Short mmCIF file of C-alpha atoms in Angstrom, two decimals:
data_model
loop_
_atom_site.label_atom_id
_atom_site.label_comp_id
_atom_site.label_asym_id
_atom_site.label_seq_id
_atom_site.Cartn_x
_atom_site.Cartn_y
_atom_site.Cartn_z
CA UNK A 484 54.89 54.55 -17.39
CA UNK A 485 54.65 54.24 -21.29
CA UNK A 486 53.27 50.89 -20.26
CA UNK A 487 50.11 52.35 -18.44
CA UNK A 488 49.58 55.31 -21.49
CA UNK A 489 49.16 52.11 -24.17
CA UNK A 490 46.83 50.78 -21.73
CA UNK A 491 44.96 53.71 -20.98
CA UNK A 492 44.84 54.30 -24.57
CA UNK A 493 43.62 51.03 -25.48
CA UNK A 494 41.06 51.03 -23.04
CA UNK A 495 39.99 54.48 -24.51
CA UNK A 496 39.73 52.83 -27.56
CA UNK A 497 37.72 50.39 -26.13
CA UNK A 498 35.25 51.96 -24.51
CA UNK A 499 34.42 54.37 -27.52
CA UNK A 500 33.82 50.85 -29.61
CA UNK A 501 31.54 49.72 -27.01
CA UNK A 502 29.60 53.37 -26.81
CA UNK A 503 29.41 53.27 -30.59
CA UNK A 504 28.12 49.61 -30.80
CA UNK A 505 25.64 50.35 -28.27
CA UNK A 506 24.22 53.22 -29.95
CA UNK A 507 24.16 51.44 -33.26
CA UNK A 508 22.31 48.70 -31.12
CA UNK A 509 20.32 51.44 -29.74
CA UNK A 510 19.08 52.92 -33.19
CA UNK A 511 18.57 49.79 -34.72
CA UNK A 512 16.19 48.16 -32.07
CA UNK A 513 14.22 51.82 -32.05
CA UNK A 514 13.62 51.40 -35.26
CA UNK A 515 12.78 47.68 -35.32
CA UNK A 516 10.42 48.64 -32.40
CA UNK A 517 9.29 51.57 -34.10
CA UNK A 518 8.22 49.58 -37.31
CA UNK A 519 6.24 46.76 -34.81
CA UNK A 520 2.73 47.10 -36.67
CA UNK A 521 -0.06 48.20 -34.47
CA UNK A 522 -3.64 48.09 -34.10
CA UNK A 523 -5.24 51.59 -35.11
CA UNK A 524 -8.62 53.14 -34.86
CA UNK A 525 -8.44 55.11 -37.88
CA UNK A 526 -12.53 55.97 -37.52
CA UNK A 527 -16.05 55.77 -35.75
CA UNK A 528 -19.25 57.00 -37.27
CA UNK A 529 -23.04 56.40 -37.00
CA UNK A 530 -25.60 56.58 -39.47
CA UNK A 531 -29.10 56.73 -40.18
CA UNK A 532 -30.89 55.38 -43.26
CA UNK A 533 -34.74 55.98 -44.69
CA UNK A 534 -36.12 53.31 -46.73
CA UNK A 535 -39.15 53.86 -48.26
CA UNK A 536 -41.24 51.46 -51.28
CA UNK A 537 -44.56 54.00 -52.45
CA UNK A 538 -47.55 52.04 -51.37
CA UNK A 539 -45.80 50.97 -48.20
CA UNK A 540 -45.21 52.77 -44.48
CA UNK A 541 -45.46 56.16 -45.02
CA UNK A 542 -42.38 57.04 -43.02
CA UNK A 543 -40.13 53.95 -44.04
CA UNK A 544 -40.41 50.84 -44.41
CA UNK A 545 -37.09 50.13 -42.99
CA UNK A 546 -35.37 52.88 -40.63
CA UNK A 547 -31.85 51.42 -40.13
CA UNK A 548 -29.96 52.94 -36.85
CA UNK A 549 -25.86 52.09 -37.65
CA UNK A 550 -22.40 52.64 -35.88
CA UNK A 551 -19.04 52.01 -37.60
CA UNK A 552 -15.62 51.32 -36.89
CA UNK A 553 -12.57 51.52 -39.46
CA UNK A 554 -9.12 49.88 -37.92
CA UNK A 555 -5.82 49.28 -39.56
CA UNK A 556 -3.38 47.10 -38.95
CA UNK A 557 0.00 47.97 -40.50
CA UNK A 558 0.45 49.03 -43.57
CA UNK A 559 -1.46 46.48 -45.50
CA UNK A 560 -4.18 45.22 -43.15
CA UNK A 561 -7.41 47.32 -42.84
CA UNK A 562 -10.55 46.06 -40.97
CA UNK A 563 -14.35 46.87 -40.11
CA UNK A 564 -16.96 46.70 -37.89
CA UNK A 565 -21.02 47.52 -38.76
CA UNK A 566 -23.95 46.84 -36.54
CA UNK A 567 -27.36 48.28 -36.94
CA UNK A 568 -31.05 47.83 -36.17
CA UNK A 569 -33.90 48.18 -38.08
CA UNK A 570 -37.73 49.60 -37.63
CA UNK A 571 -40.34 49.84 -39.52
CA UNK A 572 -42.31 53.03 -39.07
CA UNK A 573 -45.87 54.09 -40.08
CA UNK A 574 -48.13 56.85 -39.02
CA UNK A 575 -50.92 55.23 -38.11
CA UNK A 576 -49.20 51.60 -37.40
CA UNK A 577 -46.38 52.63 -35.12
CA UNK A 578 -42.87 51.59 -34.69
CA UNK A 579 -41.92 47.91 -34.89
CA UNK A 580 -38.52 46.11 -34.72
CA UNK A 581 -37.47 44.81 -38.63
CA UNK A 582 -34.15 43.28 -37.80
CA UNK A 583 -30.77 43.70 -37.41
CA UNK A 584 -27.15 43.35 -38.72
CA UNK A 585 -23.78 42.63 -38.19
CA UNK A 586 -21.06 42.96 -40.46
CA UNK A 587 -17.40 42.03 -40.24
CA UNK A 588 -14.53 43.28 -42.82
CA UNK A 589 -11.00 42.36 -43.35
CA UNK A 590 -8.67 43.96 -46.05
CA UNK A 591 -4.81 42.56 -47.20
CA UNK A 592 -3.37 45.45 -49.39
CA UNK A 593 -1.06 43.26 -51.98
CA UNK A 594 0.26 46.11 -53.77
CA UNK A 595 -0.95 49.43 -54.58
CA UNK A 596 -3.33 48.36 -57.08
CA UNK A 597 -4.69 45.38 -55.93
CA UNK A 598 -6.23 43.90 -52.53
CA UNK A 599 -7.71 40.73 -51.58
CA UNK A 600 -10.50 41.03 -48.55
CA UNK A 601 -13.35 38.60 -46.13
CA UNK A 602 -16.73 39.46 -44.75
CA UNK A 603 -19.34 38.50 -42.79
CA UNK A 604 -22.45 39.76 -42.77
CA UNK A 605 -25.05 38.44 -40.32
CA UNK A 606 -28.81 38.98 -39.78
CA UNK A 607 -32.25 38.02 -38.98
CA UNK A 608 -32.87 36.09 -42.26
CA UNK A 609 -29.39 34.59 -43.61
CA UNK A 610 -25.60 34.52 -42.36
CA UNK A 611 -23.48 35.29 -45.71
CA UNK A 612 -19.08 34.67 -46.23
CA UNK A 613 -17.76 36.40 -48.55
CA UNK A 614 -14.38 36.58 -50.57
CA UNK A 615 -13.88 39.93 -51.78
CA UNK A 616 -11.51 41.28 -54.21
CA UNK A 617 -10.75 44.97 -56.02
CA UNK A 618 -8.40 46.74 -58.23
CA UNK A 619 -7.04 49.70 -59.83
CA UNK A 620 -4.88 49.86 -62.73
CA UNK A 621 -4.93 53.21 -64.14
CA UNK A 622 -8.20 53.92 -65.95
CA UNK A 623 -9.41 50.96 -65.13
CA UNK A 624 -11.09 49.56 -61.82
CA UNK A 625 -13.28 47.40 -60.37
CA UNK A 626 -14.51 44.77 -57.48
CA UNK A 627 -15.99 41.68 -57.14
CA UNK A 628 -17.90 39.76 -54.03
CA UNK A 629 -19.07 36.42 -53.96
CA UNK A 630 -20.70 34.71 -51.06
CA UNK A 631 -22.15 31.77 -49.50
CA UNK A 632 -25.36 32.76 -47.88
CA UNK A 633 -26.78 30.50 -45.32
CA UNK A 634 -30.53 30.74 -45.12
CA UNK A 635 -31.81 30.83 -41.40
CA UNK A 636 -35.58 31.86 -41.49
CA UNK A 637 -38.34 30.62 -44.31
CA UNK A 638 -37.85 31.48 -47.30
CA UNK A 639 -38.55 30.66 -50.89
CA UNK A 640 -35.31 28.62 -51.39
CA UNK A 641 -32.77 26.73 -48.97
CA UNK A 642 -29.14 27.62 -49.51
CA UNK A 643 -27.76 30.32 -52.00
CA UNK A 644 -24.93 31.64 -53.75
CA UNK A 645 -24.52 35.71 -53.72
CA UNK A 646 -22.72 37.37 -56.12
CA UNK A 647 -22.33 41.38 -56.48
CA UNK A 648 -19.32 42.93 -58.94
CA UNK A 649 -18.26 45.69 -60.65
CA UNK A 650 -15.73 43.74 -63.04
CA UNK A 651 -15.23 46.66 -64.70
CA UNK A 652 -15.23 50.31 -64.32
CA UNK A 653 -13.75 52.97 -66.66
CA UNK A 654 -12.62 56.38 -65.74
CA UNK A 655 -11.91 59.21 -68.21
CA UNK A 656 -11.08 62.61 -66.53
CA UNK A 657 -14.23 62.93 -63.77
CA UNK A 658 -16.35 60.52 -65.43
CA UNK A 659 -16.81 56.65 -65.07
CA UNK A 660 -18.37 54.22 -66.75
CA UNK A 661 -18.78 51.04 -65.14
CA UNK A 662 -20.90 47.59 -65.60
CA UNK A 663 -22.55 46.28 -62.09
CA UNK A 664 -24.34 42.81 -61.83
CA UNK A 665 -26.05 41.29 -58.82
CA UNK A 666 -26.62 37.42 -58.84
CA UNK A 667 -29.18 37.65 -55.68
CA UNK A 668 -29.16 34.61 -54.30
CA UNK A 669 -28.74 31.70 -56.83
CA UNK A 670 -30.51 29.01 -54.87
CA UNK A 671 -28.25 25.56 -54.23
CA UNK A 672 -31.84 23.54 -53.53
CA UNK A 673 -34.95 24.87 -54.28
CA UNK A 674 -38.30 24.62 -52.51
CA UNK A 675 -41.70 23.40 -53.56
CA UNK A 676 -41.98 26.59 -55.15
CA UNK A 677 -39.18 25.45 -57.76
CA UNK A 678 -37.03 29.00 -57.10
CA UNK A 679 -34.04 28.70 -58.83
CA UNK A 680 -32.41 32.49 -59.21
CA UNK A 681 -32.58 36.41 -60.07
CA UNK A 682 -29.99 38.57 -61.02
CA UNK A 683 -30.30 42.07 -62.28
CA UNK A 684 -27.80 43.93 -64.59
CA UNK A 685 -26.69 47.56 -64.85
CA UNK A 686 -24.80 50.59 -66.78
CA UNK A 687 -23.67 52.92 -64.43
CA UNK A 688 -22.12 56.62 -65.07
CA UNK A 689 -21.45 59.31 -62.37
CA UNK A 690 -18.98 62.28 -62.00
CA UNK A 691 -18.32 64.36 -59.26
CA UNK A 692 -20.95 67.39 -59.23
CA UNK A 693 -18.91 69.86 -56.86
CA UNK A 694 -15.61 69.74 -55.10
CA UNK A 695 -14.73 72.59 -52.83
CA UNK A 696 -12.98 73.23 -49.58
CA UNK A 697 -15.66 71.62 -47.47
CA UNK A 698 -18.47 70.51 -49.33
CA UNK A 699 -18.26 67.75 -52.28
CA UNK A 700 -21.45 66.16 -54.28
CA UNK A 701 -21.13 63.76 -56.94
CA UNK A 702 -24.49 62.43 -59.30
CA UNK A 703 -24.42 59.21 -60.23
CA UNK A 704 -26.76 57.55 -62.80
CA UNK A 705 -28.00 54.02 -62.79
CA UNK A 706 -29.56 51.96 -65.95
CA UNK A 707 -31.03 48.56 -64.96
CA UNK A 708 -31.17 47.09 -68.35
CA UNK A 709 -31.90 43.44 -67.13
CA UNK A 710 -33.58 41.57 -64.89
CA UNK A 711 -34.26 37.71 -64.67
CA UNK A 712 -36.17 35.62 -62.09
CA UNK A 713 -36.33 31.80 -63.00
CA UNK A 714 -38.36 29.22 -61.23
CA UNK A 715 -38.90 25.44 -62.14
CA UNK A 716 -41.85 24.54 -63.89
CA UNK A 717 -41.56 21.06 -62.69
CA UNK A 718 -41.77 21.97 -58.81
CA UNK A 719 -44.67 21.02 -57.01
CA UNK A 720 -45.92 24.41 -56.18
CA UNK A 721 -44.47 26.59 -58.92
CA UNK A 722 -45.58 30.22 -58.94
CA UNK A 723 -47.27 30.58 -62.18
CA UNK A 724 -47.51 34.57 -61.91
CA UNK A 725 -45.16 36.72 -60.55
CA UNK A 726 -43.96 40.10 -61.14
CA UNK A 727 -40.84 41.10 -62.00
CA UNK A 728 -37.99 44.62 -63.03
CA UNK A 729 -38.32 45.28 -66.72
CA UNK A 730 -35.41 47.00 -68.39
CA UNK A 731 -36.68 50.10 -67.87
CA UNK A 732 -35.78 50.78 -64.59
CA UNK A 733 -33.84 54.37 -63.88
CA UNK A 734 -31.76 54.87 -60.30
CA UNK A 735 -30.70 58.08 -59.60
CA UNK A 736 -27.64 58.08 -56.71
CA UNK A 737 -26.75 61.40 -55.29
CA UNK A 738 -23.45 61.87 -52.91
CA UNK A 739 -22.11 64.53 -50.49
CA UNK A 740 -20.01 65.04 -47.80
CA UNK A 741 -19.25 68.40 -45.93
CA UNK A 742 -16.20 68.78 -43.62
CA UNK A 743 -17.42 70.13 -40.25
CA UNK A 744 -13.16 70.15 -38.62
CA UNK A 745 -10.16 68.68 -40.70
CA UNK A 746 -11.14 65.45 -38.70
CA UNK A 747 -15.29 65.32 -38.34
CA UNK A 748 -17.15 65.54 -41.62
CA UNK A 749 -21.28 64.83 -42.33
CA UNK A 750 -21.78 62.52 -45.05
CA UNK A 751 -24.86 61.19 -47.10
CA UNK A 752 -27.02 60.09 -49.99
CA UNK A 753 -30.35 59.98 -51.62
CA UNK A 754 -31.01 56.95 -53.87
CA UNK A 755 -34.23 57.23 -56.37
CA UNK A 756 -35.58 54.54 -58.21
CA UNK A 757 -38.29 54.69 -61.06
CA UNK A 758 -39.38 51.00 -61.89
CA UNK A 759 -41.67 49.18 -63.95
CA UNK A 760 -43.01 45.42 -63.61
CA UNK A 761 -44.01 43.40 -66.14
CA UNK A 762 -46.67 40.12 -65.60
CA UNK A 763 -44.20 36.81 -66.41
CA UNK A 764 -46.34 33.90 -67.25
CA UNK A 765 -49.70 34.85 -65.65
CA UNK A 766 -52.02 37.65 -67.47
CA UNK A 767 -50.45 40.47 -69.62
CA UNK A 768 -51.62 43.01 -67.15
CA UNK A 769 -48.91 45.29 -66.07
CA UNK A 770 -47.74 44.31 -62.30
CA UNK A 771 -47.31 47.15 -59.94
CA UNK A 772 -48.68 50.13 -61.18
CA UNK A 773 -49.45 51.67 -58.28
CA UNK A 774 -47.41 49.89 -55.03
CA UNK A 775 -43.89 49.55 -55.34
CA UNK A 776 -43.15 51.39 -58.67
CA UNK A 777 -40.77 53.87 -56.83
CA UNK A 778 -38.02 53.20 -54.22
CA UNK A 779 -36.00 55.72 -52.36
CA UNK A 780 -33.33 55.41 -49.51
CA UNK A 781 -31.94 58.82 -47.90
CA UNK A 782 -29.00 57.88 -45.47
CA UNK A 783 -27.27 60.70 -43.27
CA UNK A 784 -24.21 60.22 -40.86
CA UNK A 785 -21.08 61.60 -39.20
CA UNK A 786 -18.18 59.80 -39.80
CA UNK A 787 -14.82 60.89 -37.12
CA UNK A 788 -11.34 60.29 -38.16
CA UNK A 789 -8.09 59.84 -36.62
#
């Protein structure tokens, strides 16, 4: 009898091990299953942008049509998706088809403060591949893209290099201060034309304008202090005149975004710019006076979250 009650006891013991290993098992493979990273929508959106050159269509020159998609992908992945289609659209000339474009994106979070990214963008003209890179280290920020753009229509140059950064932006309380260049295509081989590159360079400061519950504007202003377009006075055709951005080109960029529902919002901007052209080795006759001396682009969308 005593005999059976060790046994019984023993297997009593037993079977509350095995119940207690098999809910440890239990809990640790929910939460191993639980931390399995997953593919997210995190947003869709659409868009629509207006833009408009004076002495061009009277509507817009270009009238882009965009949809969006942000995804994640665990904690450190994030990823996105842009096609749109352009028209340009006149009063009197009508509506005509001015290309498309499809971008790729692909984000790797390496720590809070710094992330390391990819692109694609592809459309009518050129195919670019980009490595992408941005940080944030307290007061200080920035980003920088550089590309490879392949060249698939005629153009003034074959092959180019693309370059657009921010390598530095400073932010004391709402205001920043940060320095933008844009190496625009940095030709590998010229043409006959002997292109070789432009670039422009720029001071940028903005602040937020409003924050409230729904609605939030923010003003930014843009100084385009230099400008440079270099050809090759050896080439066989070289362009003798042209026109190009003096340093006293102004860009006004106004933001806003208004919360419809904690997860649909309308979002937008209005970009202004007031240029001036000067005549590089042709006449001294200012270039421009009248055509494309202002630029604007006015771009309004929804954007949905998850």
């Amino acid at each position: 009898m005593k005999s059976k009650i060790i046994l019984k006891t023993q297997e009593e013991k037993f079977m509350r091990k095995t119940a207690l290993l098999l809910t440890a098992l239990g809990i640790i493979s929910g939460a191993a299953y639980a931390e399995q990273p997953e593919l997210k929508v995190k947003s869709v959106g659409q868009y629509i942008e207006i833009d408009n050159t004076s002495g061009a269509e009277d509507i817009g020159e270009k009238v882009h049509f965009g949809n969006k998609v942000s995804l994640s992908y665990g904690k450190d992945w994030s990823f996105g998706l842009m096609a749109r289609k352009a028209w340009k659209t006149d009063t009197d000339d009508g509506i005509h088809s001015s290309g498309h474009r499809l971008q790729l994106d692909a984000w790797k979070q390496v720590n809070d403060n710094l992330a390391f990214g990819l692109r694609y963008r592809g459309q009518n003209e050129f195919d670019r591949y980009y490595l992408r890179t941005k940080y944030n280290y307290g007061m200080f920020s920035g980003n920088i893209d550089v590309a490879y753009q392949s060249n698939n229509a005629a153009s003034d140059h074959e092959d180019a290099y693309y370059v657009e950064a921010i390598p530095v932006a400073v932010t004391v309380g709402p205001v920043t201060v940060g320095y933008y260049v844009e190496a625009d295509t940095w030709s590998v081989n010229t043409k006959e034309d002997g292109f070789e590159h432009k670039y422009r360079q720029q001071l940028r400061v903005g602040a937020p304008l409003y924050t409230g519950e729904k609605l939030s504007l923010g003003l930014e202003y843009r100084w385009q202090f230099d400008t440079d377009v270099e050809y090759d006075k050896d080439a066989p055709k070289y362009k003798r005149a042209y026109k190009e951005e003096n340093s006293n080109t102004h860009i006004l960029y106004l933001s806003g975004s208004y919360a419809l529902t904690e997860n649909l919002s309308i979002d937008g901007y209005y970009q202004y710019d007031m240029k001036e052209f000067d005549a590089k080795n042709g006449t001294d006759k200012e270039a421009g006076v009248d055509d494309n001396k202002y630029y604007g682009e006015f771009c309004i969308g929804w954007t949905y979250t998850f």
